[in-house]
PDB file of C-alpha atoms in Angstrom:
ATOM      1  CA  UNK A   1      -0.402 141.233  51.319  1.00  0.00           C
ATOM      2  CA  UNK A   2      -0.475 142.073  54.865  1.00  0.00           C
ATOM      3  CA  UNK A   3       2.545 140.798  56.940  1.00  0.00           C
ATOM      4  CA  UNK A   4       1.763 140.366  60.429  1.00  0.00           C
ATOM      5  CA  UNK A   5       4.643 141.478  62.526  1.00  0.00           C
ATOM      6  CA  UNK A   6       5.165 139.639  65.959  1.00  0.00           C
ATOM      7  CA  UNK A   7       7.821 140.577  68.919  1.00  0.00           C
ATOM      8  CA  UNK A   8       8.840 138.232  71.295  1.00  0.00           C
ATOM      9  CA  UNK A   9       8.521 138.932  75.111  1.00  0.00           C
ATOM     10  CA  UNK A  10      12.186 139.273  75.098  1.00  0.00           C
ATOM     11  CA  UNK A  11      12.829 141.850  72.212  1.00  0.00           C
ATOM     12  CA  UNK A  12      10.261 144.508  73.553  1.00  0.00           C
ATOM     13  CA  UNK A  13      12.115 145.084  76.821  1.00  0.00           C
ATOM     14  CA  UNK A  14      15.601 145.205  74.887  1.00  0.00           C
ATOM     15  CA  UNK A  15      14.570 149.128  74.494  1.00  0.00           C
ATOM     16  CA  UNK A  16      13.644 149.319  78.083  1.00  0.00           C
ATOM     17  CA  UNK A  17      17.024 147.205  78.485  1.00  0.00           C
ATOM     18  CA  UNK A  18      19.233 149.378  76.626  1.00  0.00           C
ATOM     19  CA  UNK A  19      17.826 152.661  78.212  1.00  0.00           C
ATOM     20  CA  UNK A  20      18.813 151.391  81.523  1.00  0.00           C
ATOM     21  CA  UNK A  21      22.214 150.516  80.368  1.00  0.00           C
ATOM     22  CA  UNK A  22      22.541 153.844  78.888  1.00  0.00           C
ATOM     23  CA  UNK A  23      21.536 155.356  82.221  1.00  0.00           C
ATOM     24  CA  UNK A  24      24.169 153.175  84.355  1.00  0.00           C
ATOM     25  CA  UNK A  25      26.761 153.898  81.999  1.00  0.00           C
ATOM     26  CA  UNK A  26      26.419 157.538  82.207  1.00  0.00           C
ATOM     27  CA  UNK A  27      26.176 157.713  86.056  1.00  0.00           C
ATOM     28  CA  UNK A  28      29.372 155.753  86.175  1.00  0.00           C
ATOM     29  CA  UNK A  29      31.337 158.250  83.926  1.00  0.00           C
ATOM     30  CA  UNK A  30      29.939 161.411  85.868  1.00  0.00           C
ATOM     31  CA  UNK A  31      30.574 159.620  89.648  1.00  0.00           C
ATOM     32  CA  UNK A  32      34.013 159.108  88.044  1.00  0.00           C
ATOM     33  CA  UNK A  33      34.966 161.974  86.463  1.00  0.00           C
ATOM     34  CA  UNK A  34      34.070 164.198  89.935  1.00  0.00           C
ATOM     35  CA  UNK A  35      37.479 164.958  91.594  1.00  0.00           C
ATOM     36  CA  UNK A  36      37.776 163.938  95.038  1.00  0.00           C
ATOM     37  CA  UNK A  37      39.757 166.342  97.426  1.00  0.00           C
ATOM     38  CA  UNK A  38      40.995 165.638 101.068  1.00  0.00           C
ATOM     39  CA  UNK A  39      41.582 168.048 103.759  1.00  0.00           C
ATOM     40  CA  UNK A  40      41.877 168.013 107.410  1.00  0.00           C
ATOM     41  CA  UNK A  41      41.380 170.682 110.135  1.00  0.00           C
ATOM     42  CA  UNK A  42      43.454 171.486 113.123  1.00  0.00           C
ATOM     43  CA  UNK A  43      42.948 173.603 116.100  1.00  0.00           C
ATOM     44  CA  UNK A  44      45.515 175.509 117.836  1.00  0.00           C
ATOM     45  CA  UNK A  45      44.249 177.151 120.482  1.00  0.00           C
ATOM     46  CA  UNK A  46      46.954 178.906 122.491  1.00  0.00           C
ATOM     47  CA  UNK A  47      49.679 176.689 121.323  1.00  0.00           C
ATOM     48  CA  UNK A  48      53.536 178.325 121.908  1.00  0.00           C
ATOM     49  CA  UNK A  49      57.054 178.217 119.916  1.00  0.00           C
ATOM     50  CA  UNK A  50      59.236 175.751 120.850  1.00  0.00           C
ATOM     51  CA  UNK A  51      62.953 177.544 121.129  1.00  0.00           C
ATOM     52  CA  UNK A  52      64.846 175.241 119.394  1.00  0.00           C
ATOM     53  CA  UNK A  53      68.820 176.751 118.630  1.00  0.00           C
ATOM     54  CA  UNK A  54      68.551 180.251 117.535  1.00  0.00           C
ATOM     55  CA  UNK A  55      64.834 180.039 116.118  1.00  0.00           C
ATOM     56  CA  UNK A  56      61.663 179.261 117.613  1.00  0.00           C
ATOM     57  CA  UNK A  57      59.583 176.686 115.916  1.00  0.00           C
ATOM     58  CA  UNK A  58      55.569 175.688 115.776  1.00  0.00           C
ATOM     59  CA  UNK A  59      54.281 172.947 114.490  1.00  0.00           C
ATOM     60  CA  UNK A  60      51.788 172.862 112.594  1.00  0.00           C
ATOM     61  CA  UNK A  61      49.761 170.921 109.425  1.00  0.00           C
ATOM     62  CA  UNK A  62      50.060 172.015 105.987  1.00  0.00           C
ATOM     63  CA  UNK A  63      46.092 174.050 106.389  1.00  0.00           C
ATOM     64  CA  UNK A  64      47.960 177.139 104.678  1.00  0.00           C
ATOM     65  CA  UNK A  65      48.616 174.885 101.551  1.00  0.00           C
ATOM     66  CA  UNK A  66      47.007 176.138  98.360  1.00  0.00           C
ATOM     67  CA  UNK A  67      47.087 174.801  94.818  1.00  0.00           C
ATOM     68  CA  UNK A  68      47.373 176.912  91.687  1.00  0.00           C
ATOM     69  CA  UNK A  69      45.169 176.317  88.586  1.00  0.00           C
ATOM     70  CA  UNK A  70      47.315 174.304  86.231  1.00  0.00           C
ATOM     71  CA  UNK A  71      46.404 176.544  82.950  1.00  0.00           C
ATOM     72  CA  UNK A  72      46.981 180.247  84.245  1.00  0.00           C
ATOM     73  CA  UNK A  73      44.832 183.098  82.729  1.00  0.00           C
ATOM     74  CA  UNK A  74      46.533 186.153  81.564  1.00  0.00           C
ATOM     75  CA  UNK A  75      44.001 188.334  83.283  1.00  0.00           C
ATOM     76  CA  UNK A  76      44.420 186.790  86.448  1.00  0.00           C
ATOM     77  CA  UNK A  77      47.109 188.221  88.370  1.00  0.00           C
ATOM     78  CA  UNK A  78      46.737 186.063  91.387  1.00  0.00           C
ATOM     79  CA  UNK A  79      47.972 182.973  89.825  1.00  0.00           C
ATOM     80  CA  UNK A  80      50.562 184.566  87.774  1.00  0.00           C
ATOM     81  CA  UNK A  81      53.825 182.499  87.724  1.00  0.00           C
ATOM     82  CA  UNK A  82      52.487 179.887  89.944  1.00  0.00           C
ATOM     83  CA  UNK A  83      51.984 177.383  87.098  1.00  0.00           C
ATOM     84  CA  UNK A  84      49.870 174.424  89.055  1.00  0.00           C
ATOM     85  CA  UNK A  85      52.624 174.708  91.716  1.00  0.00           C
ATOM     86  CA  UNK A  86      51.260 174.436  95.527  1.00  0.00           C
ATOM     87  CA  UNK A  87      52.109 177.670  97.650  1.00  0.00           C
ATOM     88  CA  UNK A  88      51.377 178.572 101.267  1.00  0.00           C
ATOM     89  CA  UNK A  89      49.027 181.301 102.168  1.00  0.00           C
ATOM     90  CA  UNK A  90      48.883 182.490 105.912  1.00  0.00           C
ATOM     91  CA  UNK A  91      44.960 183.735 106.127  1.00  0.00           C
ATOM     92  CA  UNK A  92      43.341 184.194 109.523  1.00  0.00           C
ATOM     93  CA  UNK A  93      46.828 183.906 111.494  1.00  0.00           C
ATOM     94  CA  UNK A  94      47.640 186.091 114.484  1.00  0.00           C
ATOM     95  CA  UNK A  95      50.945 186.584 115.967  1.00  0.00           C
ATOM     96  CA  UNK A  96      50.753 187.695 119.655  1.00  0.00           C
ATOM     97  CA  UNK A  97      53.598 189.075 121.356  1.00  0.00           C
ATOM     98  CA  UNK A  98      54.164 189.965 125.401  1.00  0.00           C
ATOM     99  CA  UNK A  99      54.757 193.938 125.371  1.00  0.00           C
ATOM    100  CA  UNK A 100      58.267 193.458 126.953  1.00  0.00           C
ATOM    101  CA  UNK A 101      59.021 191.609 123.823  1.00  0.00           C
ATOM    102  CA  UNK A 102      57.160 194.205 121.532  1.00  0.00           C
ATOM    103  CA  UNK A 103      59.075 196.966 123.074  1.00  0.00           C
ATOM    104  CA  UNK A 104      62.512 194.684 121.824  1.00  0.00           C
ATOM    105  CA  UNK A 105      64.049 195.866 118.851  1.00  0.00           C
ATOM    106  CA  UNK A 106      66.784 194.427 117.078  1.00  0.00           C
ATOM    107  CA  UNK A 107      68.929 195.583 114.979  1.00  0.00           C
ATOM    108  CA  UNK A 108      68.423 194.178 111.785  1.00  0.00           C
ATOM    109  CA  UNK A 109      64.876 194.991 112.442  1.00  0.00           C
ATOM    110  CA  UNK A 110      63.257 198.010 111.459  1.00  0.00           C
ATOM    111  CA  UNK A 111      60.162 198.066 112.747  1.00  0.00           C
ATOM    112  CA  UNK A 112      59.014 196.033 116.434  1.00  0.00           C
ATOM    113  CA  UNK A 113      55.527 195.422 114.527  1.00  0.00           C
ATOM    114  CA  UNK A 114      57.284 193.123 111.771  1.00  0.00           C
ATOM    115  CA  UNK A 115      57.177 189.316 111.812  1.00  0.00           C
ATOM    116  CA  UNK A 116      59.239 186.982 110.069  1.00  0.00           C
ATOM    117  CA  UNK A 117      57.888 183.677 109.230  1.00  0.00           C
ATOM    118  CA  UNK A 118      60.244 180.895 107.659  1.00  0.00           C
ATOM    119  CA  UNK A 119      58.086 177.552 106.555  1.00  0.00           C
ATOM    120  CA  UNK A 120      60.087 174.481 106.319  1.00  0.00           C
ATOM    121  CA  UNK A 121      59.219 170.797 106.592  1.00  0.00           C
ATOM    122  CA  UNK A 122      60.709 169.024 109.928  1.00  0.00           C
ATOM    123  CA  UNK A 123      63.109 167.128 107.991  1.00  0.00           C
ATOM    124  CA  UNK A 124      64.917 169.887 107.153  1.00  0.00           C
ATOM    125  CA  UNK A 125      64.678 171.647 110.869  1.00  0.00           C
ATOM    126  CA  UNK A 126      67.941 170.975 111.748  1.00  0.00           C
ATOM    127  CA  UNK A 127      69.081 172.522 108.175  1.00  0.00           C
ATOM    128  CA  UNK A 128      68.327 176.202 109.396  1.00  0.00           C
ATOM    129  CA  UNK A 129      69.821 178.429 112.472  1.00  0.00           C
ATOM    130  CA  UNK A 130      73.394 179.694 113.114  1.00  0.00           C
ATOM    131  CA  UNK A 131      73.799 176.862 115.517  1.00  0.00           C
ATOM    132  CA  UNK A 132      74.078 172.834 114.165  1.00  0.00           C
ATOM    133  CA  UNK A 133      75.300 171.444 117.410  1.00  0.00           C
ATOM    134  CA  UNK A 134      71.567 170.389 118.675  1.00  0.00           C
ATOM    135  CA  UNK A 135      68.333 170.494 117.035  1.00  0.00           C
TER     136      UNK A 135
END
């Protein structure tokens, strides 16, 4: 009673087959599921404010852009209240100022040392100043 138990050229490289498929199929749902991110760089090297009405404008990219982590930790102060909301953080900036201009103080200014930094997007430039004539 002995069955003899053949496999056809086809059926013994359905295992090497299906391995293969396997394989594919799992580097196509990891190369997916990786996040892609773009970024640029600028340089600014020496660039000035433009005087533009009462304010002085540079322009610039959006490099200080950050993103917050969408599910915030309780334990992690940094992202508090941010909520996966995007927020600008100056790091590595330097303000330089002329010492005739240091030595300036006005009045609603306490302090020479102190600058004050207002980020908005050039559509809305001629939304900000004292004077609307020209922007």
């Amino acid at each position: 009673v002995g069955v003899k138990f053949e496999m056809r050229e086809e059926e013994t490289h359905f295992p090497a087959k299906l391995r293969l498929g396997f394989f594919l199929g799992f580097l196509l749902i990891a190369f997916n599921s990786i996040r892609q991110v773009e970024s640029s760089i600028h340089e600014y090297r020496k660039e000035t404010f433009i005087p533009q009405s009462d304010a002085f404008f540079f322009h610039g990219g959006s490099e200080g852009l950050f993103a917050s982590k969408v599910v915030d930790q309780a334990s992690s102060p940094e992202n508090k209240g941010y909520k996966g909301r995007s927020f600008i953080r100056f790091e590595s900036v330097t303000f330089l100022r002329t010492k005739e201009s240091a030595e300036k103080q006005n009045a609603m200014q306490q302090y020479t040392s102190a600058v004050e930094a207002i980020i908005v997007e050039v559509k809305d430039r001629g939304r900000i100043g004292g004077d609307r004539k020209s922007v």
